[in-house]
XYZ file of C-alpha atoms in Angstrom:
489
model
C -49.192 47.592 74.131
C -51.239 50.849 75.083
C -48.533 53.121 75.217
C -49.468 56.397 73.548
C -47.055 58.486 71.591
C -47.194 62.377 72.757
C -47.958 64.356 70.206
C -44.624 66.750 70.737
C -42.589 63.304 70.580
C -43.897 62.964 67.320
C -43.045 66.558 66.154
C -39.414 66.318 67.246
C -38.950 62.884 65.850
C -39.110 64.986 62.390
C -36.513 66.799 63.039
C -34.103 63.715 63.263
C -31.362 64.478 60.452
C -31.427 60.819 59.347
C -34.634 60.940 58.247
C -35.626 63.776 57.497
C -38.521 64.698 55.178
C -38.032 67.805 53.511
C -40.816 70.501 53.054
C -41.614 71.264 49.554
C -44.995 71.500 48.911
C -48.054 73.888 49.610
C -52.103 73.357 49.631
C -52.080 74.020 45.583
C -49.979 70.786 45.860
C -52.053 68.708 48.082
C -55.016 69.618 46.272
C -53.681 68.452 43.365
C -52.537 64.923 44.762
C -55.918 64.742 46.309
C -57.813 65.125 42.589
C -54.934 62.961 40.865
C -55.063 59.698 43.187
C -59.035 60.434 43.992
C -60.339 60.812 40.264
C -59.011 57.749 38.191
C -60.426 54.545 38.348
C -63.847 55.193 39.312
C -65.005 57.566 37.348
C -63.620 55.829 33.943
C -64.419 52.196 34.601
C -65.958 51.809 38.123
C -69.412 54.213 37.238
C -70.212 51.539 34.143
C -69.775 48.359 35.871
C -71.601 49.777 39.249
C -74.636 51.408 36.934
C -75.060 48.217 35.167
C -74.662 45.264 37.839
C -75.830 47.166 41.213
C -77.660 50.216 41.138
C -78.948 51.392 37.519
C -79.121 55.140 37.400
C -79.290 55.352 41.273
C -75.564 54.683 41.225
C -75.191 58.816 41.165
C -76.684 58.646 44.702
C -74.720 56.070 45.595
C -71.508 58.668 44.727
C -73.165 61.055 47.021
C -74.047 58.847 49.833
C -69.641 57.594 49.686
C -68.770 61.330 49.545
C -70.795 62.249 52.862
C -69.034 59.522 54.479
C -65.936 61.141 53.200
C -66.619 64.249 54.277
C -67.619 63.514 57.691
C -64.121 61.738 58.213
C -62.161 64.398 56.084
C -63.310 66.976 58.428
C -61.587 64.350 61.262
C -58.428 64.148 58.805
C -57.798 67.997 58.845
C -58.251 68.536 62.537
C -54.899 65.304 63.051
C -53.389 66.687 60.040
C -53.497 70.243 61.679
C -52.470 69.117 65.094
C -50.063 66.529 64.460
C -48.364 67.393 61.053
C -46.772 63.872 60.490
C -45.950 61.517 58.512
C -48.094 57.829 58.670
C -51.865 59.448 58.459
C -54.159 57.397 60.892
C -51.341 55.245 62.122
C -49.533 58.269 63.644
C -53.031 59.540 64.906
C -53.901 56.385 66.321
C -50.448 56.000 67.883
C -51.566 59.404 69.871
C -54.813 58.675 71.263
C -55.188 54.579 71.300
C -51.791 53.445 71.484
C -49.076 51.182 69.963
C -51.082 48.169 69.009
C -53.984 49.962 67.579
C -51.468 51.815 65.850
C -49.799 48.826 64.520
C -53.260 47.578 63.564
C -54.320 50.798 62.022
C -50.511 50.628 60.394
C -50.884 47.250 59.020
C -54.275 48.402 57.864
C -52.885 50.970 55.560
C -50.145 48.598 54.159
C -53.076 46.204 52.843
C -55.206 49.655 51.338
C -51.910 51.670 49.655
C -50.450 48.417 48.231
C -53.502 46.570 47.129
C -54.639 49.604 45.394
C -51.576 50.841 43.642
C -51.266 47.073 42.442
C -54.988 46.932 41.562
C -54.934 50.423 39.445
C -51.686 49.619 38.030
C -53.272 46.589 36.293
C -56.144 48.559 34.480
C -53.800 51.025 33.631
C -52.162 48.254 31.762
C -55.351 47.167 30.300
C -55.755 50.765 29.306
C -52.427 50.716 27.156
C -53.187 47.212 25.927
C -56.699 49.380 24.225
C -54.455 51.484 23.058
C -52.191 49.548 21.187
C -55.102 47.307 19.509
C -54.859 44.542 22.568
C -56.886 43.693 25.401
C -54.455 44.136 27.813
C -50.350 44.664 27.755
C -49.198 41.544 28.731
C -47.049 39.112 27.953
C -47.457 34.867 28.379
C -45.148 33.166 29.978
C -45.644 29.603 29.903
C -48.601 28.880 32.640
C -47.800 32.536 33.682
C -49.087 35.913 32.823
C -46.833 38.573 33.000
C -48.403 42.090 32.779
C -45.783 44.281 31.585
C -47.699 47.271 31.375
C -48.271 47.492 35.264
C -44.696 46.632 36.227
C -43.216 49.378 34.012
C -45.559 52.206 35.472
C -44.802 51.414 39.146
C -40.972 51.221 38.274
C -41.411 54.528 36.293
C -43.054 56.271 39.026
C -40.976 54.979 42.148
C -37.916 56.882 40.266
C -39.922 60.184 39.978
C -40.538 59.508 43.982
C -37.380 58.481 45.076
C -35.790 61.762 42.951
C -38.545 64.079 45.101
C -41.656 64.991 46.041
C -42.064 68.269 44.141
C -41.391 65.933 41.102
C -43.888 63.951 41.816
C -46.475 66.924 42.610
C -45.511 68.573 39.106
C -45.918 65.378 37.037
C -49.370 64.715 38.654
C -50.243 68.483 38.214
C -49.841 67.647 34.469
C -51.654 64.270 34.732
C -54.630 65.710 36.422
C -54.728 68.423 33.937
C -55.020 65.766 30.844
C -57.692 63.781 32.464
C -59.704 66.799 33.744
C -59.559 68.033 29.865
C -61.052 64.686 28.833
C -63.975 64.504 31.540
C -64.741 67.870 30.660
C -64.918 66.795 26.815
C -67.135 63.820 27.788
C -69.820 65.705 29.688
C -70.103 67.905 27.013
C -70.495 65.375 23.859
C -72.784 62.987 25.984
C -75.178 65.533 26.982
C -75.440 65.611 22.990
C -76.960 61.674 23.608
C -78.592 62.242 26.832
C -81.968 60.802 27.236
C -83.762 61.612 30.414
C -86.524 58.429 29.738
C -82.832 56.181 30.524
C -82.921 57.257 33.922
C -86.068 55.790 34.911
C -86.482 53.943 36.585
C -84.176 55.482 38.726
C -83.568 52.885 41.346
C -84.725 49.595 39.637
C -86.812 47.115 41.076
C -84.865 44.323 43.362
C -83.541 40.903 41.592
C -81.198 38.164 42.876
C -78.110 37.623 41.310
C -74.306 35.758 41.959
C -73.469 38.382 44.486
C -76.513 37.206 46.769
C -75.131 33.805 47.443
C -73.226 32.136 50.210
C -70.165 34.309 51.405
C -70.561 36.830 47.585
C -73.458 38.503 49.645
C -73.119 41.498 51.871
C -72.470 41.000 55.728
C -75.788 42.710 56.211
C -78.074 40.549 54.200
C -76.091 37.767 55.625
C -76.774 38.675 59.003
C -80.488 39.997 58.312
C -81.721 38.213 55.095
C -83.005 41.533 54.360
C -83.121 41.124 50.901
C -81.207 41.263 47.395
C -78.297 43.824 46.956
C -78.884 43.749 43.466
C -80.533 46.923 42.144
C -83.499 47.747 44.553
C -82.577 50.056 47.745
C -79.950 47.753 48.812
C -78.472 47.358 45.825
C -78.200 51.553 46.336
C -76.419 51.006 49.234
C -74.263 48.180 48.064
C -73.244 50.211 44.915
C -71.944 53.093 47.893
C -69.688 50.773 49.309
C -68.482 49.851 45.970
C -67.980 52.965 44.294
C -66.255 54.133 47.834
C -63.232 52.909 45.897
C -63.581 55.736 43.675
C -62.522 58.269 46.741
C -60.251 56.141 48.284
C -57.292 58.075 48.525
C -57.990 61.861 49.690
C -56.570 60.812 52.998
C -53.133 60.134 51.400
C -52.970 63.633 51.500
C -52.751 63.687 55.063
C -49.542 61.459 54.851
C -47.334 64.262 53.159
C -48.625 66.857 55.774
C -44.439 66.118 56.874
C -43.801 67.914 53.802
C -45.845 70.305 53.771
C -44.449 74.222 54.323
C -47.583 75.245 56.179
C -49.461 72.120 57.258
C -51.938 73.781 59.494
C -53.465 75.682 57.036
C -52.315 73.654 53.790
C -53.507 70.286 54.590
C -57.117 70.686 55.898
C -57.630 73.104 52.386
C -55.823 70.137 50.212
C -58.262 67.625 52.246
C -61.343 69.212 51.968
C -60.758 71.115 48.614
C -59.903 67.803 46.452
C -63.109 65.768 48.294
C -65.562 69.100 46.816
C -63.877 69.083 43.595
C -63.763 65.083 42.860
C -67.730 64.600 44.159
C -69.336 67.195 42.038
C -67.199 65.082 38.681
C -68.638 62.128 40.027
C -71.700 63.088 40.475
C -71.831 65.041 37.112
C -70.152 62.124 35.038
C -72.667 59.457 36.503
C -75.731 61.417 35.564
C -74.524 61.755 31.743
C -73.241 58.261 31.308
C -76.569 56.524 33.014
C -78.699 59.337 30.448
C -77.221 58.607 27.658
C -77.906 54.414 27.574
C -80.197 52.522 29.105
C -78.373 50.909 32.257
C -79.007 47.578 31.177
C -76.578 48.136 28.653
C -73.737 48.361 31.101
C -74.002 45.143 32.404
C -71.387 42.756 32.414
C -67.489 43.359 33.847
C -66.448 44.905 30.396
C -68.536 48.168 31.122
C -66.322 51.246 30.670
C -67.126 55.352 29.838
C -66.600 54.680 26.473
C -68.844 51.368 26.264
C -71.929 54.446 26.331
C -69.942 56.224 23.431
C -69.499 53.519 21.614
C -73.093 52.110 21.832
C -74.589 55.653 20.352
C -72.002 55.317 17.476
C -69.098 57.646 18.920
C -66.389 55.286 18.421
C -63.647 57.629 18.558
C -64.682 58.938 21.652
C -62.436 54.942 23.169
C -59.369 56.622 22.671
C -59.667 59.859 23.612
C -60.939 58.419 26.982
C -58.118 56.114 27.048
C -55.532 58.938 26.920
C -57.495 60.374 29.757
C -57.920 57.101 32.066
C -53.920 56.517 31.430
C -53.120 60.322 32.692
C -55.863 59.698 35.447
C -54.192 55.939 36.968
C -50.854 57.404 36.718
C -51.787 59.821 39.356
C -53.677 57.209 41.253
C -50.737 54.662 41.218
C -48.009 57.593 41.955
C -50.035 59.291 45.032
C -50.683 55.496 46.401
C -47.076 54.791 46.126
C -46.719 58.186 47.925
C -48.630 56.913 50.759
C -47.833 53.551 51.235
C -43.713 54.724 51.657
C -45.031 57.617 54.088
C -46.833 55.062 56.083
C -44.044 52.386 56.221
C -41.513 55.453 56.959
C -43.645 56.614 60.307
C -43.234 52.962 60.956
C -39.902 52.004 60.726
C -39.365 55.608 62.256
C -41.225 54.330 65.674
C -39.229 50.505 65.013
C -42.328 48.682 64.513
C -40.587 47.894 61.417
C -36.675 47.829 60.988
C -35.311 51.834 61.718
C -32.854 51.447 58.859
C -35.839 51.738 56.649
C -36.714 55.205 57.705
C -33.300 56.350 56.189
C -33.776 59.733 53.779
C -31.290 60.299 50.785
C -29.862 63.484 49.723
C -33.366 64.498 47.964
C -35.224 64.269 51.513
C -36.986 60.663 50.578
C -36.834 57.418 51.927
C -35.185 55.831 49.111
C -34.643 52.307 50.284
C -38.531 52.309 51.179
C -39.369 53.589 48.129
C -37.357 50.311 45.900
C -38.838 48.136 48.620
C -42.801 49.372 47.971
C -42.176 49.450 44.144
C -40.350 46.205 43.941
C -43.328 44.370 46.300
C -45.744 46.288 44.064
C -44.225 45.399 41.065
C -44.291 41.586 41.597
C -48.663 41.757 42.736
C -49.426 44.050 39.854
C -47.108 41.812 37.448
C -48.140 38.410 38.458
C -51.307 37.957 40.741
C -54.975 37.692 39.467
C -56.934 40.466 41.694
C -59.994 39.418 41.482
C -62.773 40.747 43.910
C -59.569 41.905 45.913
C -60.502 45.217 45.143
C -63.165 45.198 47.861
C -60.293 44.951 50.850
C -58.883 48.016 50.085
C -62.725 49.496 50.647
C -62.636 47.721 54.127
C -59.150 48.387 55.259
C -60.097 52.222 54.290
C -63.039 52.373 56.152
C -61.983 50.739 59.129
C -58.864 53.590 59.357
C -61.517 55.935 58.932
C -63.571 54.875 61.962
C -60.600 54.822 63.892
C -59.831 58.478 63.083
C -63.211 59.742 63.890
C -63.245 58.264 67.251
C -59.411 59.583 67.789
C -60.715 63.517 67.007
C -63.556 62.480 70.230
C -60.398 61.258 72.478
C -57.785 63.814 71.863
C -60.111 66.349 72.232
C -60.833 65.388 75.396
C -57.187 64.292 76.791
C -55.552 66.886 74.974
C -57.755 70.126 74.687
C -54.895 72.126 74.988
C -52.889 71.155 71.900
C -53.286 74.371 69.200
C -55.497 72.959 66.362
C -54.759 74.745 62.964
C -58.354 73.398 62.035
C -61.377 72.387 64.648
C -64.254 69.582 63.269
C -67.521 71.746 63.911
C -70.407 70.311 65.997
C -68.251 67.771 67.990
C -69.419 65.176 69.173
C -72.194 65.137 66.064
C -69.716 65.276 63.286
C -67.120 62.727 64.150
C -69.839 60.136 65.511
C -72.167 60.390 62.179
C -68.669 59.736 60.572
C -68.118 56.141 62.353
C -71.690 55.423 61.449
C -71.476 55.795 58.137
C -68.439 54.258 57.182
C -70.076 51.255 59.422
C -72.712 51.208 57.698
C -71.062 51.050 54.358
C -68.623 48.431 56.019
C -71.596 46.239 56.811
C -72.690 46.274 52.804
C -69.405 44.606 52.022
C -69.307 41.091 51.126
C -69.014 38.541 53.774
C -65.749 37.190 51.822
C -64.156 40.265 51.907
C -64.778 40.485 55.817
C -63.009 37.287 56.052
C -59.919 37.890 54.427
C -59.915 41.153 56.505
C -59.950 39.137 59.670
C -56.863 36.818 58.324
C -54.872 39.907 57.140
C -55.296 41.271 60.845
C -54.544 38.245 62.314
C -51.079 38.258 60.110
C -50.540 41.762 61.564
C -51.290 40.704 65.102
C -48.453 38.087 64.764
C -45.667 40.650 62.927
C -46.705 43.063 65.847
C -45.744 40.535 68.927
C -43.050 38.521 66.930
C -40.863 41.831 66.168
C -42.715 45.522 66.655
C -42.996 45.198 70.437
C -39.670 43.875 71.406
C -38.204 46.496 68.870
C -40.815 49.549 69.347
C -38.394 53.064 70.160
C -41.558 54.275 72.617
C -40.944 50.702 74.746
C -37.336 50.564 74.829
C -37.460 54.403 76.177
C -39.742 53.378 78.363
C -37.821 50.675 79.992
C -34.709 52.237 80.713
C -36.720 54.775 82.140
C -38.125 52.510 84.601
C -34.572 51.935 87.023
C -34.246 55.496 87.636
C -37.564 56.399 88.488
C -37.267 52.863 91.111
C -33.688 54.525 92.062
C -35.307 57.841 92.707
């Protein structure tokens, strides 16, 4: 169960003509998937709701406080990426320095945060449509069911553009991210027409309860402290950067195409760390405008969006033109998710955790049957399930690979300080340990109820690993016929 990948096995396992990734894209390209799948949902509908429920004007702290966390860890992400240029992200990292089951774990992990988010984004690009064509949302009712076509036809849209090739997909979200960047740039300008600097105080409103400080809807830390309220207040700041962690979910995708990447020593760290400076400053610069030009209290409620503070100063036709933008911006989101989720599953089924006929590549150098599989799973959440507060397991499942990764940069430095790094974390150990803090720290402001369904999801994974991964696993079964001959010898 502790076996540990070498990091050379992993290299020449690439090479395998049967699956086979092929290397088409550069750091302009990774960039660019890091801004499309990183700026989307949060800053068009996320910075509202967070502003007006949790942490009033504050909530552009609360973007900075998420992005150091990122950046500590991203800085962990481009030393792996460098040294191991693999497919799987944290699982194949994790497969280096813990071993197989934490890999599994950290594997299963990334199944929960790729899928649940591609499904959850897909849906409010749907609703984003439905605006669009004069309807709340673009769905369909069928009988006791509600079928949301909208979703279903953007995830089957995009896993053709992935299962044709990556480049594809690249240039399409080059485009995308160019759209949406045009729009946030036409939104800070016209609201810093309305902005009021007397909306922004008080800056961090006073404390108040509300539904999310009851029972099992409260954070882990107020459950475990009483401490206080995580409505508005300080804690409410630091609930709001667990929340609007969401919003940056995704820059380590980035690290999953570092297979396909020409130069990945030098590409992937720049892609990394060049989308996370670029997507914090937007953040940061939207959240300032929207919270200056309404009072906060006027975001309140789930229906918050950008264009609820347009529409409130009389800038009506401001909705659509944001609504062009958030389509271009989820696109991206959903298409780099998809991106990941495959990549993951592939290093998987590569290592026969999962089935090895899985990590099959097609003439265009993509794992087509993977691809169907992910879209068709996909498909059928984003289609027909009611997400919820789901949204806050993909923050968990994130954070907890994170943490992982971080402590892997501490234990391959020390077990491997030979291997040629294309990109060194600076200040080790400082860096990589104020990166597991943080991200536990934001861990522990999640909702008790969202640790719990974490813990079931994990104890799925634990069964899937022992019922089929270790029997199957390519590392074990090398291992054991190893075993006779060294006896022999």
């Amino acid at each position: 169960m502790f076996r540990t990948k070498s990091v050379e096995q992993s290299i020449r396992d690439t090479d395998e003509p049967d699956s086979k990734l092929r290397k088409d894209l550069t750091a302009w390209d990774l960039t660019v998937f890091g801004v499309a799948v990183v700026v989307g949902a949060g800053i068009f509908t996320l910075t509202a709701r967070t502003a007006g429920d949790v942490a009033g004007p504050s909530v552009s702290l609360a973007f900075v406080f998420a992005a150091v966390a990122c950046g500590l860890t991203a800085l962990c992400y481009a030393e792996f990426a460098s040294t191991v240029p693999v497919a799987g992200s944290a699982y194949t990292y994790s497969y280096a320095t813990f071993g197989e089951l934490v890999a599994w774990i950290i594997g299963w992990d990334l199944i929960l945060e790729f899928a649940l988010a591609a499904s959850v984004v897909a849906k409010g690009w749907s609703q984003y449509l439905g605006e669009l064509m004069g309807r709340s949302a673009a769905v369909v009712e069928l009988g006791p069911i509600t079928f949301d076509w909208g979703a279903v036809l953007l995830i089957t849209v995009l896993g053709v553009l992935l299962a044709v090739g990556t480049k594809i997909s690249s240039r399409v979200s080059a485009i995308a991210v160019a759209i949406k960047l045009a729009v946030i740039a036409l939104v800070l300008v016209v609201g810093i027409g309305y902005f009021d600097k007397s909306n922004l105080s008080p800056y961090i409103p006073p404390s108040q309860s509300g539904a999310a400080d009851e029972g099992i809807h409260q954070s882990l830390f107020s459950y475990l402290t009483g401490a206080g309220n995580s409505t508005f207040g300080w804690y409410g700041l630091l609930a709001a950067a667990s929340l609007v962690f969401f919003a940056f979910i995704g820059f380590d995708v980035v690290a999953t195409a570092a297979e396909e990447t020409r130069n990945p020593q030098r590409s992937v760290p720049r892609g990394i760390l060049g989308s996370l400076i670029i997507v914090t400053v937007l953040y940061v610069a939207v959240s300032l405008v929207l919270t200056g030009m309404v009072p906060y209290t006027e975001l309140s409620g789930g229906d918050a969006t950008l264009a609820t503070a347009f529409a409130l100063n009389g800038a009506d036709w401001a909705k659509n033109v944001i609504s062009v933008g958030a389509l271009a911006g989820l696109t991206t989101v959903v298409m780099v998710m998809y991106l990941g989720q495959t990549r993951v599953l592939f290093a998987m089924s590569r290592d026969g955790l999962l089935p090895r006929r899985l990590a099959h590549t097609g003439q265009n150098g993509t794992p087509v049957r993977l691809t169907v599989i992910v879209g068709v799973c996909c498909a059928l959440l984003a289609g027909f399930v009611d997400f919820g507060t789901l949204e806050e397991m993909v923050n968990i499942g994130t954070l907890f690979a994170f943490v992982l990764v971080a402590v892997g940069v501490l234990i391959l430095r020390r077990t491997r300080p030979d291997l040629p790094r294309g990109f060194r974390v600076p200040l080790v150990p400082v860096i990589p340990v104020l990166g597991v803090l943080a991200c536990l720290w934001l861990m522990l402001n999640l909702s008790v109820e969202t640790w719990l369904r974490f813990l079931v999801w994990m104890l799925i994974g634990f069964v899937v690993y022992f019922a089929y991964g270790r029997r199957h696993s390519v590392l074990g079964r090398a291992s054991t016929v190893e075993k006779p001959s060294d006896q022999r010898a």
